[in-house]
CSV table of C-alpha atoms in Angstrom, one decimal:
chain,number,residue,atom,x,y,z
A,759,MET,CA,0.0,0.0,0.0
A,760,ILE,CA,2.8,2.3,0.9
A,761,SER,CA,4.8,1.8,-2.3
A,762,THR,CA,1.7,2.4,-4.4
A,763,LEU,CA,0.6,5.5,-2.6
A,764,ASN,CA,4.1,6.9,-2.3
A,765,ASP,CA,4.6,7.4,-6.0
A,766,GLY,CA,7.1,10.3,-6.2
A,767,THR,CA,6.3,13.9,-6.7
A,768,ALA,CA,3.6,15.5,-8.8
A,769,THR,CA,4.0,15.1,-12.5
A,770,ASN,CA,4.2,18.0,-15.0
A,771,ARG,CA,0.8,19.4,-15.6
A,772,GLY,CA,1.8,20.5,-19.0
A,773,ASN,CA,2.1,17.0,-20.4
A,774,GLY,CA,-1.5,16.8,-21.6
A,775,GLN,CA,-2.7,14.5,-18.8
A,776,GLY,CA,-5.8,15.4,-16.7
A,777,HIS,CA,-5.3,15.8,-13.0
A,778,LEU,CA,-6.8,12.4,-12.2
A,779,LEU,CA,-4.5,10.7,-14.7
A,780,GLN,CA,-1.3,11.9,-13.1
A,781,PRO,CA,0.3,8.8,-11.7
A,782,ASP,CA,0.4,9.8,-8.0
A,783,ARG,CA,-3.2,11.1,-8.0
A,784,PHE,CA,-4.5,8.1,-10.0
A,785,ALA,CA,-2.9,5.8,-7.5
A,786,ARG,CA,-4.6,7.5,-4.6
A,787,TRP,CA,-8.0,7.5,-6.3
A,788,ALA,CA,-7.5,3.9,-7.2
A,789,TRP,CA,-7.2,3.0,-3.5
A,790,VAL,CA,-10.3,4.8,-2.7
A,791,TRP,CA,-12.2,3.0,-5.4
A,792,ALA,CA,-10.7,-0.3,-4.2
A,793,TYR,CA,-11.8,0.5,-0.7
A,794,GLY,CA,-15.3,1.3,-1.9
A,795,ALA,CA,-15.4,-2.0,-3.8
A,796,VAL,CA,-14.3,-4.1,-0.9
A,797,VAL,CA,-16.5,-2.5,1.7
A,798,THR,CA,-19.5,-2.6,-0.7
A,799,THR,CA,-19.0,-6.3,-1.3
A,800,LEU,CA,-18.9,-7.0,2.4
A,801,ALA,CA,-22.1,-4.9,3.0
A,802,VAL,CA,-23.9,-6.7,0.1
A,803,VAL,CA,-22.9,-10.1,1.4
A,804,ARG,CA,-24.0,-9.2,4.9
A,805,HIS,CA,-27.3,-8.0,3.6
A,806,SER,CA,-27.9,-11.1,1.5
A,807,LEU,CA,-27.2,-13.3,4.5
A,808,TYR,CA,-29.9,-11.6,6.6
A,809,VAL,CA,-27.4,-10.1,9.0
A,810,VAL,CA,-28.9,-6.8,10.2
A,811,HIS,CA,-29.0,-5.6,13.7
A,812,GLY,CA,-31.2,-2.6,13.7
A,813,TYR,CA,-34.0,-0.9,11.8
A,814,SER,CA,-31.7,1.8,10.3
A,815,LEU,CA,-31.7,0.4,6.8
A,816,SER,CA,-35.4,-0.5,6.6
A,817,GLY,CA,-36.1,3.0,8.1
A,818,TYR,CA,-34.2,4.8,5.4
A,819,LEU,CA,-35.7,2.7,2.7
A,820,ALA,CA,-39.1,3.6,4.1
A,821,ALA,CA,-38.2,7.3,4.2
A,822,PHE,CA,-37.0,7.2,0.6
A,823,SER,CA,-40.4,5.6,-0.4
A,824,LEU,CA,-42.4,8.3,1.5
A,825,ILE,CA,-40.4,11.1,-0.1
A,826,THR,CA,-40.6,9.7,-3.7
A,827,HIS,CA,-44.3,9.1,-3.3
A,828,GLY,CA,-45.0,12.6,-2.1
A,829,ARG,CA,-45.9,11.8,1.5
A,830,PRO,CA,-43.1,13.3,3.5
A,831,GLU,CA,-45.5,14.4,6.2
A,832,GLU,CA,-45.7,10.7,7.2
A,833,LEU,CA,-42.0,10.6,8.2
A,834,LEU,CA,-43.0,11.7,11.7
A,835,THR,CA,-45.7,9.1,12.1
A,836,ASN,CA,-44.2,6.0,10.4
A,837,PRO,CA,-42.7,3.8,13.2
A,838,LEU,CA,-39.6,3.2,11.1
A,839,THR,CA,-38.9,6.8,10.2
A,840,ARG,CA,-39.7,8.9,13.2
A,841,ALA,CA,-36.1,8.8,14.5
A,842,ILE,CA,-34.8,9.7,11.0
A,843,ALA,CA,-37.2,12.6,10.7
A,844,SER,CA,-36.1,14.0,14.1
A,845,ASN,CA,-32.5,14.1,12.9
A,846,HIS,CA,-33.4,16.7,10.3
A,847,SER,CA,-31.1,15.0,7.7
A,848,TRP,CA,-32.0,16.7,4.3
A,849,ILE,CA,-29.6,14.5,2.4
A,850,ILE,CA,-32.3,11.8,2.3
A,851,TRP,CA,-34.2,14.0,-0.1
A,852,ILE,CA,-31.4,13.8,-2.6
A,853,LEU,CA,-30.8,10.1,-2.1
A,854,ALA,CA,-34.4,9.1,-2.3
A,855,PRO,CA,-34.9,9.1,-6.1
A,856,LEU,CA,-31.4,7.6,-6.7
A,857,VAL,CA,-31.9,4.7,-4.3
A,858,SER,CA,-35.4,4.1,-5.5
A,859,VAL,CA,-34.0,3.5,-9.0
A,860,LEU,CA,-30.6,2.0,-8.3
A,861,GLY,CA,-31.3,0.1,-5.1
A,862,ALA,CA,-29.6,-0.5,-1.8
A,863,GLY,CA,-26.4,-1.6,-3.5
A,864,PHE,CA,-25.9,1.9,-4.8
A,865,LEU,CA,-26.4,3.3,-1.3
A,866,PHE,CA,-23.7,1.0,0.1
A,867,PHE,CA,-21.2,1.8,-2.7
A,868,PHE,CA,-21.8,5.6,-2.6
A,869,SER,CA,-21.4,5.7,1.2
A,870,ALA,CA,-18.2,3.7,1.0
A,871,LEU,CA,-16.8,6.1,-1.6
A,872,VAL,CA,-17.7,9.2,0.4
A,873,VAL,CA,-16.1,7.8,3.6
A,874,GLY,CA,-13.0,6.6,1.6
A,875,SER,CA,-12.5,10.0,0.1
A,876,GLY,CA,-11.3,11.2,3.5
A,877,ALA,CA,-8.0,9.5,2.8
A,878,LEU,CA,-7.5,11.9,-0.1
A,879,ALA,CA,-8.2,14.9,2.1
A,880,LEU,CA,-5.7,13.6,4.7
A,881,TYR,CA,-3.0,13.2,2.0
A,882,ARG,CA,-3.6,16.8,0.7
A,883,VAL,CA,-3.4,18.2,4.3
A,884,GLY,CA,-0.1,16.4,4.6
A,885,GLN,CA,1.1,18.1,1.4
A,886,LEU,CA,0.0,21.5,2.7
A,887,TRP,CA,2.1,20.8,5.9
A,888,GLN,CA,5.0,19.7,3.7
A,889,LEU,CA,5.2,16.3,5.2
A,890,GLU,CA,6.9,13.5,3.4
A,891,PRO,CA,4.6,11.8,0.9
A,892,ARG,CA,5.3,8.5,2.6
A,893,THR,CA,4.0,9.8,6.0
A,894,SER,CA,0.9,11.2,4.4
A,895,ALA,CA,0.3,7.9,2.6
A,896,ILE,CA,0.7,5.9,5.8
A,897,ILE,CA,-1.7,8.0,7.8
A,898,SER,CA,-4.2,8.0,5.0
A,899,SER,CA,-4.0,4.2,4.9
A,900,LEU,CA,-4.4,4.0,8.7
A,901,TYR,CA,-7.6,6.0,8.3
A,902,LEU,CA,-8.9,3.5,5.7
A,903,LEU,CA,-7.9,0.6,8.0
A,904,TYR,CA,-9.5,1.9,11.1
A,905,PRO,CA,-11.8,-1.0,12.2
A,906,SER,CA,-14.6,1.3,13.5
A,907,LEU,CA,-14.8,3.1,10.2
A,908,ILE,CA,-15.0,-0.1,8.2
A,909,ALA,CA,-17.6,-1.7,10.5
A,910,ALA,CA,-19.8,1.4,10.4
A,911,ASN,CA,-19.7,1.3,6.6
A,912,ILE,CA,-20.5,-2.4,6.4
A,913,TYR,CA,-23.5,-2.3,8.7
A,914,ASP,CA,-26.7,-0.8,7.3
A,915,PHE,CA,-26.7,2.9,6.3
A,916,HIS,CA,-26.0,5.8,8.6
A,917,PRO,CA,-25.3,9.2,7.0
A,918,GLU,CA,-23.6,10.3,10.1
A,919,VAL,CA,-20.6,8.1,9.1
A,920,TRP,CA,-20.1,10.5,6.1
A,921,ALA,CA,-19.0,13.1,8.6
A,922,ALA,CA,-15.7,11.3,9.0
A,923,SER,CA,-14.6,12.4,5.6
A,924,LEU,CA,-16.5,15.6,5.3
A,925,LEU,CA,-14.8,16.9,8.4
A,926,LEU,CA,-11.4,16.2,6.8
A,927,TRP,CA,-12.4,18.0,3.6
A,928,LEU,CA,-13.6,20.9,5.8
A,929,VAL,CA,-10.2,21.1,7.4
A,930,TRP,CA,-8.4,21.0,4.0
A,931,PHE,CA,-10.5,23.8,2.6
A,932,ALA,CA,-9.8,25.9,5.7
A,933,LEU,CA,-6.1,25.3,5.5
A,934,LYS,CA,-6.2,26.2,1.8
A,935,LYS,CA,-8.2,29.3,2.7
A,936,ASN,CA,-10.9,28.4,0.3
A,937,TRP,CA,-14.0,30.0,1.7
A,938,TRP,CA,-16.3,28.6,-1.1
A,939,GLY,CA,-15.3,25.0,-0.5
A,940,PHE,CA,-15.4,25.5,3.3
A,941,GLY,CA,-18.9,26.9,3.1
A,942,ILE,CA,-20.1,24.0,0.9
A,943,MET,CA,-18.7,21.5,3.4
A,944,LEU,CA,-20.5,23.3,6.3
A,945,VAL,CA,-23.8,23.1,4.4
A,946,LEU,CA,-23.2,19.4,3.5
A,947,MET,CA,-22.6,18.6,7.1
A,948,THR,CA,-26.1,19.9,8.0
A,949,GLY,CA,-27.4,17.4,5.5
A,950,LEU,CA,-26.2,14.6,7.7
A,951,GLY,CA,-28.5,15.7,10.5
A,952,ILE,CA,-28.2,17.2,14.0
A,953,PRO,CA,-26.2,14.3,15.5
A,954,VAL,CA,-23.0,15.5,13.8
A,955,ALA,CA,-23.2,19.0,15.3
A,956,GLY,CA,-20.9,18.0,18.1
A,957,ALA,CA,-18.1,16.7,15.8
A,958,LEU,CA,-18.5,19.8,13.7
A,959,MET,CA,-18.0,22.0,16.7
A,960,LEU,CA,-14.9,20.1,17.8
A,961,THR,CA,-13.5,20.6,14.3
A,962,GLY,CA,-14.2,24.3,14.6
A,963,ILE,CA,-12.2,24.3,17.9
A,964,GLY,CA,-9.4,22.5,16.1
A,965,LEU,CA,-9.2,25.1,13.4
A,966,LEU,CA,-9.5,27.9,15.9
A,967,LEU,CA,-6.4,26.6,17.8
A,968,SER,CA,-4.5,26.4,14.5
A,969,LYS,CA,-2.7,29.7,13.9
A,970,LYS,CA,-3.4,29.8,10.1
A,971,SER,CA,-7.1,29.0,10.3
A,972,VAL,CA,-8.5,31.0,13.2
A,973,TRP,CA,-11.2,32.8,11.2
A,974,PHE,CA,-12.4,29.5,9.7
A,975,GLY,CA,-12.6,28.0,13.1
A,976,ALA,CA,-14.6,31.0,14.4
A,977,THR,CA,-16.9,30.7,11.4
A,978,ASP,CA,-17.4,27.0,12.0
A,979,LEU,CA,-18.3,27.5,15.7
A,980,THR,CA,-20.7,30.3,14.9
A,981,PHE,CA,-22.4,28.3,12.2
A,982,THR,CA,-22.7,25.3,14.4
A,983,VAL,CA,-24.2,27.1,17.3
A,984,LEU,CA,-26.7,28.8,15.0
A,985,TYR,CA,-27.6,25.5,13.3
A,986,TRP,CA,-28.0,23.7,16.7
A,987,SER,CA,-30.1,26.6,18.1
A,988,LEU,CA,-32.4,26.8,15.0
A,989,GLU,CA,-33.0,23.0,15.0
A,990,HIS,CA,-33.8,22.9,18.8
A,991,GLY,CA,-35.6,26.2,19.0
A,992,GLY,CA,-32.9,27.5,21.4
A,993,LEU,CA,-29.5,26.7,22.9
A,994,ILE,CA,-30.0,23.3,24.5
A,995,PHE,CA,-27.1,21.3,25.8
A,996,PRO,CA,-26.8,17.5,25.1
A,997,HIS,CA,-27.5,15.1,28.0
A,998,TRP,CA,-24.6,13.7,29.9
A,999,ALA,CA,-25.5,10.3,31.3
A,1000,TRP,CA,-22.4,8.6,32.6
A,1001,THR,CA,-23.0,6.8,36.0
A,1002,GLY,CA,-19.4,7.1,37.0
A,1003,ARG,CA,-18.7,3.4,36.7
A,1004,LEU,CA,-16.3,1.7,34.3
A,1005,SER,CA,-17.5,-1.7,33.1
A,1006,LEU,CA,-15.8,-4.5,31.2
A,1007,ARG,CA,-17.6,-3.3,28.1
A,1008,THR,CA,-15.9,0.0,28.4
A,1009,VAL,CA,-12.5,-1.6,28.8
A,1010,LEU,CA,-13.1,-3.7,25.6
A,1011,TYR,CA,-14.3,-0.6,23.8
A,1012,LEU,CA,-11.2,1.3,24.7
A,1013,MET,CA,-9.0,-1.6,23.4
A,1014,TRP,CA,-10.8,-1.7,20.1
A,1015,VAL,CA,-10.7,2.0,19.4
A,1016,LEU,CA,-7.2,2.8,20.8
A,1017,LEU,CA,-5.0,-0.1,20.0
A,1018,PRO,CA,-5.3,-0.1,16.1
A,1019,PRO,CA,-3.4,3.3,15.8
A,1020,SER,CA,-1.2,2.7,18.8
A,1021,VAL,CA,2.0,1.7,17.0
A,1022,ALA,CA,1.9,4.9,14.9
A,1023,ALA,CA,1.0,7.0,18.0
A,1024,VAL,CA,3.8,5.5,20.1
A,1025,THR,CA,6.3,6.1,17.3
A,1026,LEU,CA,5.3,9.7,17.1
A,1027,PHE,CA,5.2,10.3,20.8
A,1028,ARG,CA,9.0,9.6,21.0
A,1029,ARG,CA,9.4,13.3,20.2
A,1030,ARG,CA,7.9,16.3,21.8
A,1031,SER,CA,6.4,17.7,18.6
A,1032,ALA,CA,3.8,14.9,18.6
A,1033,LEU,CA,1.8,16.7,21.2
A,1034,ASN,CA,-1.0,18.7,19.5
A,1035,HIS,CA,-4.6,19.8,20.2
A,1036,TRP,CA,-6.1,17.2,17.8
A,1037,TRP,CA,-5.3,14.5,20.4
A,1038,LEU,CA,-7.4,16.3,22.9
A,1039,LEU,CA,-10.3,16.6,20.5
A,1040,ALA,CA,-10.1,12.9,19.7
A,1041,GLY,CA,-10.2,12.3,23.5
A,1042,VAL,CA,-13.3,14.4,23.8
A,1043,VAL,CA,-15.1,12.2,21.3
A,1044,LEU,CA,-13.9,9.1,23.1
A,1045,ALA,CA,-15.0,10.4,26.5
A,1046,TRP,CA,-18.4,11.5,25.2
A,1047,ASN,CA,-19.1,8.1,23.8
A,1048,ILE,CA,-18.2,6.5,27.1
A,1049,ALA,CA,-20.2,9.1,29.1
A,1050,GLN,CA,-23.4,8.3,27.2
A,1051,GLY,CA,-23.3,4.8,28.6
A,1052,SER,CA,-25.5,3.3,25.9
A,1053,VAL,CA,-24.8,0.1,24.0
A,1054,ALA,CA,-24.6,2.1,20.7
A,1055,ASP,CA,-22.2,4.6,22.0
A,1056,THR,CA,-19.9,2.1,23.5
A,1057,SER,CA,-19.8,-0.2,20.6
A,1058,PRO,CA,-16.6,0.0,18.5
A,1059,PHE,CA,-18.6,-0.9,15.4
A,1060,THR,CA,-21.0,2.0,15.0
A,1061,ASP,CA,-21.0,5.5,13.6
A,1062,HIS,CA,-20.4,6.9,17.1
A,1063,SER,CA,-16.9,5.3,17.2
A,1064,ALA,CA,-16.3,6.0,13.5
A,1065,LEU,CA,-16.0,9.7,14.3
A,1066,LEU,CA,-12.8,9.0,16.1
A,1067,ALA,CA,-11.1,8.3,12.8
A,1068,PRO,CA,-10.9,11.9,11.4
A,1069,PHE,CA,-9.7,13.4,14.7
A,1070,GLY,CA,-7.2,10.6,15.4
A,1071,ALA,CA,-5.9,10.8,11.8
A,1072,MET,CA,-5.5,14.6,12.1
A,1073,ALA,CA,-3.6,14.1,15.4
A,1074,LEU,CA,-1.2,11.7,13.7
A,1075,LEU,CA,-0.8,14.0,10.7
A,1076,ALA,CA,-0.1,17.0,12.9
A,1077,SER,CA,2.5,15.0,14.8
A,1078,GLY,CA,5.0,15.0,12.0
A,1079,THR,CA,7.0,12.5,10.0
A,1080,ILE,CA,6.9,8.7,10.7
A,1081,PHE,CA,10.5,7.6,10.4
A,1082,GLY,CA,12.0,4.3,9.4
A,1083,ARG,CA,10.1,1.0,9.3
A,1084,PHE,CA,7.6,2.1,11.9
A,1085,GLY,CA,5.2,3.0,9.2
A,1086,LYS,CA,5.1,-0.6,7.8
A,1087,TRP,CA,4.7,-1.9,11.4
A,1088,ALA,CA,1.9,0.5,12.0
A,1089,LEU,CA,0.1,-0.6,8.9
A,1090,LEU,CA,0.6,-4.3,9.6
A,1091,TRP,CA,-0.6,-3.8,13.2
A,1092,SER,CA,-3.7,-2.0,12.1
A,1093,THR,CA,-4.4,-4.6,9.4
A,1094,GLY,CA,-4.2,-7.3,12.0
A,1095,TRP,CA,-6.9,-5.5,14.0
A,1096,VAL,CA,-9.1,-5.4,10.9
A,1097,VAL,CA,-8.6,-9.2,10.5
A,1098,LEU,CA,-9.4,-9.7,14.2
A,1099,MET,CA,-12.5,-7.6,13.7
A,1100,GLY,CA,-13.6,-9.7,10.8
A,1101,GLY,CA,-13.2,-12.9,12.9
A,1102,TYR,CA,-15.0,-11.4,15.8
A,1103,LEU,CA,-18.0,-10.1,13.7
A,1104,TYR,CA,-18.2,-13.5,11.9
A,1105,HIS,CA,-18.4,-15.5,15.1
A,1106,SER,CA,-20.6,-13.0,17.0
A,1107,THR,CA,-23.1,-12.0,14.3
A,1108,TRP,CA,-22.5,-13.6,10.9
A,1109,ARG,CA,-22.2,-17.2,11.9
A,1110,PRO,CA,-25.4,-17.3,13.9
A,1111,ARG,CA,-27.2,-15.8,10.9
A,1112,PRO,CA,-30.6,-17.4,9.8
A,1113,ALA,CA,-30.0,-20.8,8.3
A,1114,ASN,CA,-33.4,-20.8,6.7
A,1115,GLY,CA,-32.7,-17.9,4.3
A,1116,VAL,CA,-34.3,-19.9,1.4
A,1117,GLU,CA,-37.5,-20.2,3.3
A,1118,ILE,CA,-37.5,-16.5,4.3
A,1119,ALA,CA,-37.1,-15.6,0.7
A,1120,ALA,CA,-39.9,-17.9,-0.3
A,1121,ALA,CA,-42.2,-16.4,2.3
A,1122,LEU,CA,-41.3,-12.8,1.2
A,1123,SER,CA,-42.2,-13.7,-2.4
A,1124,LEU,CA,-45.8,-14.4,-1.3
A,1125,VAL,CA,-46.2,-10.9,0.2
A,1126,PRO,CA,-47.7,-8.4,-2.4
A,1127,LYS,CA,-45.6,-5.3,-2.8
A,1128,SER,CA,-48.6,-3.1,-1.9
A,1129,SER,CA,-49.4,-5.0,1.3
A,1130,LEU,CA,-48.3,-4.0,4.8
A,1131,LEU,CA,-45.7,-6.3,6.3
A,1132,VAL,CA,-44.8,-6.7,10.0
A,1133,SER,CA,-41.5,-8.4,10.5
A,1134,GLN,CA,-38.0,-8.5,12.1
A,1135,SER,CA,-35.2,-6.0,11.3
A,1136,TYR,CA,-33.1,-8.4,9.2
A,1137,ILE,CA,-36.1,-9.3,7.0
A,1138,LEU,CA,-37.7,-6.0,6.2
A,1139,PRO,CA,-34.9,-4.4,4.1
A,1140,HIS,CA,-35.2,-7.2,1.6
A,1141,ARG,CA,-38.5,-5.7,0.4
A,1142,GLY,CA,-36.5,-2.8,-1.1
A,1143,VAL,CA,-37.6,0.8,-1.1
A,1144,THR,CA,-41.1,0.7,0.4
A,1145,ASP,CA,-43.0,2.3,3.2
A,1146,ARG,CA,-45.2,-0.7,3.6
A,1147,ASN,CA,-43.1,-2.2,6.4
A,1148,TRP,CA,-43.6,-2.1,10.2
A,1149,PRO,CA,-41.4,-3.5,13.0
A,1150,THR,CA,-42.7,-6.3,15.2
A,1151,THR,CA,-42.7,-3.9,18.2
A,1152,VAL,CA,-45.8,-2.1,16.9
A,1153,ILE,CA,-47.9,-4.8,18.5
A,1154,THR,CA,-47.9,-2.9,21.8
A,1155,SER,CA,-48.5,0.6,20.5
A,1156,ARG,CA,-50.9,0.8,17.6
A,1157,ILE,CA,-53.8,-0.8,15.7
A,1158,ILE,CA,-52.6,-3.3,13.1
A,1159,PRO,CA,-54.9,-3.1,10.1
A,1160,ASN,CA,-56.8,-6.0,8.7
A,1161,HIS,CA,-55.1,-8.1,5.9
A,1162,THR,CA,-51.7,-7.1,7.2
A,1163,TYR,CA,-49.0,-9.8,6.6
A,1164,VAL,CA,-46.7,-10.9,9.4
A,1165,LEU,CA,-43.5,-12.7,8.7
A,1166,LEU,CA,-41.6,-14.2,11.6
A,1167,ASN,CA,-38.4,-16.2,12.0
A,1168,PRO,CA,-38.1,-16.9,15.8
A,1169,GLU,CA,-35.0,-19.0,15.2
A,1170,VAL,CA,-32.8,-15.9,15.1
A,1171,SER,CA,-33.4,-12.8,17.2
A,1172,ASP,CA,-32.9,-9.3,15.9
A,1173,GLY,CA,-32.4,-7.7,19.3
A,1174,TYR,CA,-35.7,-5.8,19.1
A,1175,SER,CA,-38.3,-8.6,18.8
A,1176,THR,CA,-38.1,-9.8,22.4
A,1177,SER,CA,-39.4,-13.2,23.5
A,1178,PRO,CA,-42.8,-11.8,24.8
A,1179,ILE,CA,-43.3,-10.0,21.4
A,1180,LEU,CA,-42.5,-13.0,19.3
A,1181,THR,CA,-44.7,-15.2,21.6
A,1182,ALA,CA,-47.6,-12.8,21.2
A,1183,TRP,CA,-47.3,-12.8,17.4
A,1184,LEU,CA,-47.0,-16.6,17.3
A,1185,ASN,CA,-50.1,-17.0,19.4
A,1186,ILE,CA,-52.0,-14.8,16.9
A,1187,ALA,CA,-50.6,-17.0,14.1
A,1188,LYS,CA,-52.0,-20.1,15.7
A,1189,SER,CA,-55.4,-18.5,16.3
A,1190,PRO,CA,-57.8,-19.2,13.3
A,1191,ALA,CA,-60.1,-16.4,14.5
A,1192,LYS,CA,-57.4,-13.8,14.1
A,1193,SER,CA,-55.2,-14.9,11.2
A,1194,ARG,CA,-54.7,-17.2,8.2
A,1195,ILE,CA,-51.4,-19.0,7.7
A,1196,ARG,CA,-49.9,-18.4,4.2
A,1197,TYR,CA,-46.6,-20.2,4.7
A,1198,HIS,CA,-44.9,-22.3,7.3
A,1199,ALA,CA,-41.6,-24.1,6.8
A,1200,ALA,CA,-38.2,-24.5,8.6
A,1201,GLY,CA,-39.4,-22.3,11.5
A,1202,VAL,CA,-40.6,-19.5,9.2
A,1203,TRP,CA,-44.1,-18.2,9.8
A,1204,LEU,CA,-46.1,-16.1,7.3
A,1205,PHE,CA,-49.6,-15.3,8.2
A,1206,GLN,CA,-52.2,-12.7,7.4
A,1207,LEU,CA,-54.5,-11.0,9.8
A,1208,THR,CA,-58.2,-11.6,9.3
A,1209,ARG,CA,-59.3,-8.7,11.5
A,1210,PRO,CA,-57.8,-5.5,12.9
A,1211,LEU,CA,-55.5,-6.1,15.8
A,1212,PRO,CA,-55.7,-3.7,18.8
A,1213,PRO,CA,-52.5,-2.9,20.8
A,1214,GLN,CA,-51.6,-5.9,22.9
A,1215,SER,CA,-50.6,-5.8,26.6
A,1216,LEU,CA,-47.7,-8.2,27.1
A,1217,GLY,CA,-47.6,-7.9,30.8
A,1218,GLY,CA,-44.6,-7.3,33.0
């Protein structure tokens, strides 16, 4: 990777080649495309194996359907899109017609390319700081190899992950003193939704503390405060929820997010110049995730942890040149963690995947596209872009219309369909007065309600 990316100096621009065809630039773009291809392949394989652990993907597919069919007002009432609507992410309006035509595969690929492009921004920042091309290439590669960033790309779709690269482009435009590009990046960041406001503010602090980008940092902070205030109708501070106790989960989380770049960091900390404010900002992101105390925030494989990548990479880049063979050792060490992550994810989530995928597909084929389907989170995304999906949890909160289809696979849990919820649905399936069974094989149940179903009380 190093030898490919470290391809000498810039070629003569008067030789008739376009910018992207210059050998060094072509090589760096090639690695981004390769990254996009690999990550997309993993995401598609994961999706095809019915390995999904949340309603994010099905929620965005439902949102795209509501938008393209001219019913955006339902975003706040649909059980799968309410959280998405509350994030105020306007980028979904642009993605909706594209994904409706090109499918979820396009969503995976485009997301991987956007995130991967952050490596180019890092390399260009290294050029502005006059670092050796080898050092810039190593740190750009460490960014691409950061396990949390890869995992967040593979699992479902979260536009917040795009902030990892957009923040790096924001920094590059600021250092280039390009106000137009800087302004465009700020606006694009708002398209990812209010959850990225914190990372945007930290980036503003980073720019403010850099002598050559003070005005850009001040503009970033002012813009973010105004954006946050307008979205919340006033200046409201995020909730701090840490109980003050460190658990084993927190320790494991720290290992996953800190050890991959540790070789490069230790190498740089051998000299005093390695100390810079970007380390502090990365520490703030880390501390905030731990302070939230939720499963999502303390998972190294979600978009919350992925936001450590840009701040950590900037800290490494601002630390100076990586000397000798430490760069190779850093890349090998980080690659090892990626392999370890792959093995962990396979044994924890991919191996216990549904073994009855053929039966699930057969049951899905019997559900008309126009019909409402209630099912588990790893099944719903396979219906594509549609708003005719509901999660199994609606059984306790709303009236389920007559003729609704229900598809269950109790053999594998999705983390949301608890045992009482699945038991309640199966009892309805076995009641001739309430439903009619359409398909039943290898533990897969497909049935259709024969009367409206009022909210159920599950007890406890």
